[in-house]
Each structure stands twice: as structure tokens, then as C-alpha cells.
PDB file of N, CA and C in Angstrom:
ATOM      1  N   MET A   1      27.470  36.544  -0.592  1.00  0.00           N
ATOM      2  CA  MET A   1      26.212  36.053  -1.106  1.00  0.00           C
ATOM      3  C   MET A   1      25.541  35.179  -0.057  1.00  0.00           C
ATOM      4  N   SER A   2      24.318  35.450   0.198  1.00  0.00           N
ATOM      5  CA  SER A   2      23.616  34.601   1.163  1.00  0.00           C
ATOM      6  C   SER A   2      22.770  33.577   0.419  1.00  0.00           C
ATOM      7  N   GLU A   3      22.821  32.408   0.941  1.00  0.00           N
ATOM      8  CA  GLU A   3      22.034  31.329   0.340  1.00  0.00           C
ATOM      9  C   GLU A   3      20.692  31.256   1.031  1.00  0.00           C
ATOM     10  N   THR A   4      19.646  31.199   0.258  1.00  0.00           N
ATOM     11  CA  THR A   4      18.326  31.039   0.863  1.00  0.00           C
ATOM     12  C   THR A   4      17.933  29.582   0.755  1.00  0.00           C
ATOM     13  N   SER A   5      17.432  29.078   1.845  1.00  0.00           N
ATOM     14  CA  SER A   5      17.008  27.680   1.817  1.00  0.00           C
ATOM     15  C   SER A   5      15.606  27.609   1.227  1.00  0.00           C
ATOM     16  N   PRO A   6      15.338  26.562   0.480  1.00  0.00           N
ATOM     17  CA  PRO A   6      14.008  26.429  -0.113  1.00  0.00           C
ATOM     18  C   PRO A   6      12.957  26.227   0.979  1.00  0.00           C
ATOM     19  N   ALA A   7      11.778  26.695   0.709  1.00  0.00           N
ATOM     20  CA  ALA A   7      10.679  26.522   1.666  1.00  0.00           C
ATOM     21  C   ALA A   7      10.371  25.037   1.804  1.00  0.00           C
ATOM     22  N   PRO A   8      10.013  24.603   2.996  1.00  0.00           N
ATOM     23  CA  PRO A   8       9.697  23.188   3.162  1.00  0.00           C
ATOM     24  C   PRO A   8       8.490  22.806   2.304  1.00  0.00           C
ATOM     25  N   ALA A   9       8.540  21.620   1.763  1.00  0.00           N
ATOM     26  CA  ALA A   9       7.438  21.137   0.926  1.00  0.00           C
ATOM     27  C   ALA A   9       6.180  20.996   1.767  1.00  0.00           C
ATOM     28  N   ARG A  10       5.076  21.435   1.234  1.00  0.00           N
ATOM     29  CA  ARG A  10       3.805  21.336   1.951  1.00  0.00           C
ATOM     30  C   ARG A  10       3.075  20.117   1.417  1.00  0.00           C
ATOM     31  N   SER A  11       2.506  19.360   2.309  1.00  0.00           N
ATOM     32  CA  SER A  11       1.882  18.106   1.900  1.00  0.00           C
ATOM     33  C   SER A  11       0.539  18.345   1.221  1.00  0.00           C
ATOM     34  N   VAL A  12       0.252  17.507   0.264  1.00  0.00           N
ATOM     35  CA  VAL A  12      -1.004  17.592  -0.472  1.00  0.00           C
ATOM     36  C   VAL A  12      -2.186  17.160   0.399  1.00  0.00           C
ATOM     37  N   GLU A  13      -1.909  16.385   1.433  1.00  0.00           N
ATOM     38  CA  GLU A  13      -2.983  15.899   2.302  1.00  0.00           C
ATOM     39  C   GLU A  13      -3.765  17.035   2.953  1.00  0.00           C
ATOM     40  N   ARG A  14      -3.126  18.163   3.145  1.00  0.00           N
ATOM     41  CA  ARG A  14      -3.818  19.277   3.789  1.00  0.00           C
ATOM     42  C   ARG A  14      -4.939  19.831   2.908  1.00  0.00           C
ATOM     43  N   LEU A  15      -4.934  19.504   1.621  1.00  0.00           N
ATOM     44  CA  LEU A  15      -5.964  19.991   0.702  1.00  0.00           C
ATOM     45  C   LEU A  15      -7.160  19.050   0.576  1.00  0.00           C
ATOM     46  N   PHE A  16      -7.065  17.842   1.135  1.00  0.00           N
ATOM     47  CA  PHE A  16      -8.160  16.877   1.007  1.00  0.00           C
ATOM     48  C   PHE A  16      -9.503  17.412   1.502  1.00  0.00           C
ATOM     49  N   PRO A  17      -9.573  18.066   2.669  1.00  0.00           N
ATOM     50  CA  PRO A  17     -10.888  18.575   3.106  1.00  0.00           C
ATOM     51  C   PRO A  17     -11.494  19.579   2.121  1.00  0.00           C
ATOM     52  N   PHE A  18     -10.669  20.425   1.543  1.00  0.00           N
ATOM     53  CA  PHE A  18     -11.161  21.404   0.573  1.00  0.00           C
ATOM     54  C   PHE A  18     -11.625  20.717  -0.715  1.00  0.00           C
ATOM     55  N   ALA A  19     -10.865  19.726  -1.154  1.00  0.00           N
ATOM     56  CA  ALA A  19     -11.233  18.990  -2.361  1.00  0.00           C
ATOM     57  C   ALA A  19     -12.535  18.221  -2.161  1.00  0.00           C
ATOM     58  N   ARG A  20     -12.740  17.679  -0.971  1.00  0.00           N
ATOM     59  CA  ARG A  20     -13.999  16.972  -0.700  1.00  0.00           C
ATOM     60  C   ARG A  20     -15.173  17.931  -0.699  1.00  0.00           C
ATOM     61  N   ARG A  21     -15.021  19.091  -0.060  1.00  0.00           N
ATOM     62  CA  ARG A  21     -16.116  20.068  -0.021  1.00  0.00           C
ATOM     63  C   ARG A  21     -16.450  20.592  -1.413  1.00  0.00           C
ATOM     64  N   ALA A  22     -15.450  20.711  -2.262  1.00  0.00           N
ATOM     65  CA  ALA A  22     -15.661  21.180  -3.629  1.00  0.00           C
ATOM     66  C   ALA A  22     -16.096  20.049  -4.553  1.00  0.00           C
ATOM     67  N   ARG A  23     -16.229  18.869  -3.996  1.00  0.00           N
ATOM     68  CA  ARG A  23     -16.615  17.656  -4.734  1.00  0.00           C
ATOM     69  C   ARG A  23     -15.631  17.321  -5.851  1.00  0.00           C
ATOM     70  N   LEU A  24     -14.368  17.631  -5.609  1.00  0.00           N
ATOM     71  CA  LEU A  24     -13.300  17.245  -6.523  1.00  0.00           C
ATOM     72  C   LEU A  24     -12.705  15.908  -6.122  1.00  0.00           C
ATOM     73  N   LEU A  25     -12.880  15.542  -4.868  1.00  0.00           N
ATOM     74  CA  LEU A  25     -12.437  14.262  -4.330  1.00  0.00           C
ATOM     75  C   LEU A  25     -13.699  13.510  -3.934  1.00  0.00           C
ATOM     76  N   ILE A  26     -13.983  12.421  -4.624  1.00  0.00           N
ATOM     77  CA  ILE A  26     -15.209  11.656  -4.407  1.00  0.00           C
ATOM     78  C   ILE A  26     -14.871  10.419  -3.597  1.00  0.00           C
ATOM     79  N   VAL A  27     -15.650  10.165  -2.564  1.00  0.00           N
ATOM     80  CA  VAL A  27     -15.426   9.017  -1.694  1.00  0.00           C
ATOM     81  C   VAL A  27     -16.630   8.092  -1.792  1.00  0.00           C
ATOM     82  N   GLY A  28     -16.375   6.809  -2.018  1.00  0.00           N
ATOM     83  CA  GLY A  28     -17.442   5.813  -2.042  1.00  0.00           C
ATOM     84  C   GLY A  28     -17.660   5.231  -3.428  1.00  0.00           C
ATOM     85  N   ARG A  29     -17.879   3.912  -3.458  1.00  0.00           N
ATOM     86  CA  ARG A  29     -18.039   3.215  -4.739  1.00  0.00           C
ATOM     87  C   ARG A  29     -19.259   3.668  -5.524  1.00  0.00           C
ATOM     88  N   GLU A  30     -20.386   3.850  -4.846  1.00  0.00           N
ATOM     89  CA  GLU A  30     -21.600   4.264  -5.554  1.00  0.00           C
ATOM     90  C   GLU A  30     -21.440   5.660  -6.148  1.00  0.00           C
ATOM     91  N   GLN A  31     -20.829   6.554  -5.407  1.00  0.00           N
ATOM     92  CA  GLN A  31     -20.602   7.904  -5.938  1.00  0.00           C
ATOM     93  C   GLN A  31     -19.641   7.872  -7.123  1.00  0.00           C
ATOM     94  N   LEU A  32     -18.660   6.979  -7.076  1.00  0.00           N
ATOM     95  CA  LEU A  32     -17.742   6.839  -8.209  1.00  0.00           C
ATOM     96  C   LEU A  32     -18.489   6.376  -9.449  1.00  0.00           C
ATOM     97  N   ARG A  33     -19.355   5.394  -9.280  1.00  0.00           N
ATOM     98  CA  ARG A  33     -20.119   4.880 -10.427  1.00  0.00           C
ATOM     99  C   ARG A  33     -21.018   5.960 -11.028  1.00  0.00           C
ATOM    100  N   ARG A  34     -21.623   6.784 -10.166  1.00  0.00           N
ATOM    101  CA  ARG A  34     -22.500   7.851 -10.658  1.00  0.00           C
ATOM    102  C   ARG A  34     -21.713   8.977 -11.320  1.00  0.00           C
ATOM    103  N   SER A  35     -20.439   9.079 -11.023  1.00  0.00           N
ATOM    104  CA  SER A  35     -19.630  10.201 -11.516  1.00  0.00           C
ATOM    105  C   SER A  35     -18.613   9.785 -12.570  1.00  0.00           C
ATOM    106  N   LYS A  36     -18.830   8.673 -13.232  1.00  0.00           N
ATOM    107  CA  LYS A  36     -17.843   8.163 -14.189  1.00  0.00           C
ATOM    108  C   LYS A  36     -17.461   9.182 -15.259  1.00  0.00           C
ATOM    109  N   SER A  37     -18.386   9.995 -15.684  1.00  0.00           N
ATOM    110  CA  SER A  37     -18.078  10.946 -16.756  1.00  0.00           C
ATOM    111  C   SER A  37     -17.145  12.065 -16.288  1.00  0.00           C
ATOM    112  N   ARG A  38     -17.049  12.284 -14.987  1.00  0.00           N
ATOM    113  CA  ARG A  38     -16.207  13.358 -14.442  1.00  0.00           C
ATOM    114  C   ARG A  38     -14.844  12.875 -13.963  1.00  0.00           C
ATOM    115  N   LEU A  39     -14.615  11.578 -13.934  1.00  0.00           N
ATOM    116  CA  LEU A  39     -13.382  11.036 -13.356  1.00  0.00           C
ATOM    117  C   LEU A  39     -12.183  11.237 -14.276  1.00  0.00           C
ATOM    118  N   HIS A  40     -11.054  11.513 -13.654  1.00  0.00           N
ATOM    119  CA  HIS A  40      -9.782  11.591 -14.375  1.00  0.00           C
ATOM    120  C   HIS A  40      -8.886  10.422 -13.986  1.00  0.00           C
ATOM    121  N   PHE A  41      -8.972  10.003 -12.730  1.00  0.00           N
ATOM    122  CA  PHE A  41      -8.228   8.856 -12.225  1.00  0.00           C
ATOM    123  C   PHE A  41      -8.866   8.422 -10.916  1.00  0.00           C
ATOM    124  N   LEU A  42      -8.486   7.237 -10.424  1.00  0.00           N
ATOM    125  CA  LEU A  42      -8.965   6.738  -9.135  1.00  0.00           C
ATOM    126  C   LEU A  42      -7.822   6.742  -8.146  1.00  0.00           C
ATOM    127  N   LEU A  43      -8.092   7.270  -6.964  1.00  0.00           N
ATOM    128  CA  LEU A  43      -7.149   7.230  -5.857  1.00  0.00           C
ATOM    129  C   LEU A  43      -7.689   6.200  -4.880  1.00  0.00           C
ATOM    130  N   VAL A  44      -7.011   5.070  -4.773  1.00  0.00           N
ATOM    131  CA  VAL A  44      -7.447   3.954  -3.941  1.00  0.00           C
ATOM    132  C   VAL A  44      -6.546   3.900  -2.715  1.00  0.00           C
ATOM    133  N   THR A  45      -7.140   3.751  -1.546  1.00  0.00           N
ATOM    134  CA  THR A  45      -6.341   3.705  -0.322  1.00  0.00           C
ATOM    135  C   THR A  45      -5.680   2.342  -0.150  1.00  0.00           C
ATOM    136  N   ARG A  46      -4.578   2.338   0.590  1.00  0.00           N
ATOM    137  CA  ARG A  46      -3.833   1.096   0.832  1.00  0.00           C
ATOM    138  C   ARG A  46      -4.596   0.123   1.710  1.00  0.00           C
ATOM    139  N   ASP A  47      -5.508   0.630   2.549  1.00  0.00           N
ATOM    140  CA  ASP A  47      -6.218  -0.254   3.471  1.00  0.00           C
ATOM    141  C   ASP A  47      -7.541  -0.775   2.903  1.00  0.00           C
ATOM    142  N   LEU A  48      -7.768  -0.621   1.616  1.00  0.00           N
ATOM    143  CA  LEU A  48      -8.968  -1.149   0.970  1.00  0.00           C
ATOM    144  C   LEU A  48      -8.884  -2.674   0.918  1.00  0.00           C
ATOM    145  N   ALA A  49      -9.991  -3.335   1.208  1.00  0.00           N
ATOM    146  CA  ALA A  49     -10.025  -4.802   1.181  1.00  0.00           C
ATOM    147  C   ALA A  49      -9.699  -5.301  -0.226  1.00  0.00           C
ATOM    148  N   GLU A  50      -9.038  -6.434  -0.296  1.00  0.00           N
ATOM    149  CA  GLU A  50      -8.586  -6.977  -1.577  1.00  0.00           C
ATOM    150  C   GLU A  50      -9.750  -7.230  -2.539  1.00  0.00           C
ATOM    151  N   GLY A  51     -10.869  -7.721  -2.027  1.00  0.00           N
ATOM    152  CA  GLY A  51     -12.039  -7.967  -2.876  1.00  0.00           C
ATOM    153  C   GLY A  51     -12.599  -6.677  -3.455  1.00  0.00           C
ATOM    154  N   SER A  52     -12.674  -5.654  -2.637  1.00  0.00           N
ATOM    155  CA  SER A  52     -13.159  -4.345  -3.095  1.00  0.00           C
ATOM    156  C   SER A  52     -12.199  -3.744  -4.114  1.00  0.00           C
ATOM    157  N   ARG A  53     -10.926  -3.927  -3.866  1.00  0.00           N
ATOM    158  CA  ARG A  53      -9.917  -3.419  -4.798  1.00  0.00           C
ATOM    159  C   ARG A  53     -10.047  -4.105  -6.156  1.00  0.00           C
ATOM    160  N   ALA A  54     -10.232  -5.421  -6.153  1.00  0.00           N
ATOM    161  CA  ALA A  54     -10.389  -6.169  -7.399  1.00  0.00           C
ATOM    162  C   ALA A  54     -11.645  -5.717  -8.149  1.00  0.00           C
ATOM    163  N   GLU A  55     -12.718  -5.455  -7.408  1.00  0.00           N
ATOM    164  CA  GLU A  55     -13.967  -4.985  -8.021  1.00  0.00           C
ATOM    165  C   GLU A  55     -13.765  -3.617  -8.683  1.00  0.00           C
ATOM    166  N   LEU A  56     -13.074  -2.723  -7.993  1.00  0.00           N
ATOM    167  CA  LEU A  56     -12.797  -1.404  -8.571  1.00  0.00           C
ATOM    168  C   LEU A  56     -11.908  -1.508  -9.804  1.00  0.00           C
ATOM    169  N   LEU A  57     -10.905  -2.364  -9.735  1.00  0.00           N
ATOM    170  CA  LEU A  57     -10.014  -2.540 -10.885  1.00  0.00           C
ATOM    171  C   LEU A  57     -10.781  -3.051 -12.097  1.00  0.00           C
ATOM    172  N   ALA A  58     -11.759  -3.929 -11.862  1.00  0.00           N
ATOM    173  CA  ALA A  58     -12.565  -4.453 -12.962  1.00  0.00           C
ATOM    174  C   ALA A  58     -13.524  -3.389 -13.501  1.00  0.00           C
ATOM    175  N   ASP A  59     -14.189  -2.661 -12.602  1.00  0.00           N
ATOM    176  CA  ASP A  59     -15.183  -1.664 -13.010  1.00  0.00           C
ATOM    177  C   ASP A  59     -14.564  -0.427 -13.658  1.00  0.00           C
ATOM    178  N   PHE A  60     -13.354  -0.076 -13.246  1.00  0.00           N
ATOM    179  CA  PHE A  60     -12.721   1.151 -13.720  1.00  0.00           C
ATOM    180  C   PHE A  60     -11.390   0.852 -14.406  1.00  0.00           C
ATOM    181  N   ALA A  61     -11.345  -0.214 -15.174  1.00  0.00           N
ATOM    182  CA  ALA A  61     -10.097  -0.663 -15.795  1.00  0.00           C
ATOM    183  C   ALA A  61      -9.511   0.364 -16.765  1.00  0.00           C
ATOM    184  N   HIS A  62     -10.338   1.186 -17.376  1.00  0.00           N
ATOM    185  CA  HIS A  62      -9.849   2.139 -18.374  1.00  0.00           C
ATOM    186  C   HIS A  62      -9.414   3.479 -17.768  1.00  0.00           C
ATOM    187  N   TYR A  63      -9.425   3.595 -16.433  1.00  0.00           N
ATOM    188  CA  TYR A  63      -8.963   4.807 -15.747  1.00  0.00           C
ATOM    189  C   TYR A  63      -7.606   4.537 -15.096  1.00  0.00           C
ATOM    190  N   PRO A  64      -6.745   5.537 -15.030  1.00  0.00           N
ATOM    191  CA  PRO A  64      -5.512   5.362 -14.256  1.00  0.00           C
ATOM    192  C   PRO A  64      -5.866   5.186 -12.774  1.00  0.00           C
ATOM    193  N   ILE A  65      -5.205   4.259 -12.113  1.00  0.00           N
ATOM    194  CA  ILE A  65      -5.492   3.977 -10.705  1.00  0.00           C
ATOM    195  C   ILE A  65      -4.215   4.156  -9.899  1.00  0.00           C
ATOM    196  N   VAL A  66      -4.317   4.965  -8.845  1.00  0.00           N
ATOM    197  CA  VAL A  66      -3.193   5.240  -7.949  1.00  0.00           C
ATOM    198  C   VAL A  66      -3.558   4.700  -6.583  1.00  0.00           C
ATOM    199  N   GLN A  67      -2.696   3.868  -6.002  1.00  0.00           N
ATOM    200  CA  GLN A  67      -2.948   3.340  -4.661  1.00  0.00           C
ATOM    201  C   GLN A  67      -1.977   4.012  -3.699  1.00  0.00           C
ATOM    202  N   HIS A  68      -2.555   4.825  -2.799  1.00  0.00           N
ATOM    203  CA  HIS A  68      -1.740   5.602  -1.871  1.00  0.00           C
ATOM    204  C   HIS A  68      -2.616   6.033  -0.705  1.00  0.00           C
ATOM    205  N   TYR A  69      -2.053   6.427   0.387  1.00  0.00           N
ATOM    206  CA  TYR A  69      -2.729   6.940   1.578  1.00  0.00           C
ATOM    207  C   TYR A  69      -3.542   5.854   2.288  1.00  0.00           C
ATOM    208  N   GLU A  70      -4.053   6.227   3.440  1.00  0.00           N
ATOM    209  CA  GLU A  70      -4.956   5.391   4.232  1.00  0.00           C
ATOM    210  C   GLU A  70      -6.310   6.099   4.255  1.00  0.00           C
ATOM    211  N   SER A  71      -7.366   5.375   4.576  1.00  0.00           N
ATOM    212  CA  SER A  71      -8.707   5.966   4.613  1.00  0.00           C
ATOM    213  C   SER A  71      -8.769   7.164   5.549  1.00  0.00           C
ATOM    214  N   ALA A  72      -8.122   7.057   6.693  1.00  0.00           N
ATOM    215  CA  ALA A  72      -8.147   8.145   7.677  1.00  0.00           C
ATOM    216  C   ALA A  72      -7.526   9.426   7.120  1.00  0.00           C
ATOM    217  N   ASP A  73      -6.549   9.302   6.225  1.00  0.00           N
ATOM    218  CA  ASP A  73      -5.923  10.484   5.634  1.00  0.00           C
ATOM    219  C   ASP A  73      -6.917  11.288   4.800  1.00  0.00           C
ATOM    220  N   LEU A  74      -7.837  10.602   4.137  1.00  0.00           N
ATOM    221  CA  LEU A  74      -8.809  11.277   3.278  1.00  0.00           C
ATOM    222  C   LEU A  74      -9.960  11.873   4.066  1.00  0.00           C
ATOM    223  N   GLU A  75     -10.209  11.352   5.256  1.00  0.00           N
ATOM    224  CA  GLU A  75     -11.365  11.783   6.036  1.00  0.00           C
ATOM    225  C   GLU A  75     -11.064  12.928   6.987  1.00  0.00           C
ATOM    226  N   ARG A  76      -9.830  13.308   7.144  1.00  0.00           N
ATOM    227  CA  ARG A  76      -9.479  14.399   8.075  1.00  0.00           C
ATOM    228  C   ARG A  76     -10.035  15.710   7.623  1.00  0.00           C
TER     229      ARG A  76
END
């Protein structure tokens, strides 16, 4: 019996450019405010300034918020 090794996991980051073009990934506070009815959760980058982060937490308190990635990861 030969064992097959599982395929290496592919990173989700490679899909960010496609998600941005399809407008599934929204970048920017003003665009977030205009799109509140379409939001499912907020993805906040780790390098966001503390004041901006606090403002987002207050404005979007009823949405799930995930803090992950760096800004450069989303812009590639």
C-alpha cells in the first residue's frame, strides 16, 4: 500500500487580490461605513493604530472582529 501525502495547504492570502476586485474585501473606514448592510465581519490588521482600532471597535461593536495580517498582506 502506498501512502499519499496530503497536498500542502494553500494560503488564503493569495485570494486577497481577487476578493478586492470582486469587492468582497473592503478596505478603508469610509467604505466600511457605507457598506454596513453588506458586512459579515471586520478583518482588522495588526498594524492599525490603537486609536483607529478603538474607533472601529466602537462603530462596529455588533460585528465579529478578527485582528490578523498586516496592511501590506491585503494590498498585494
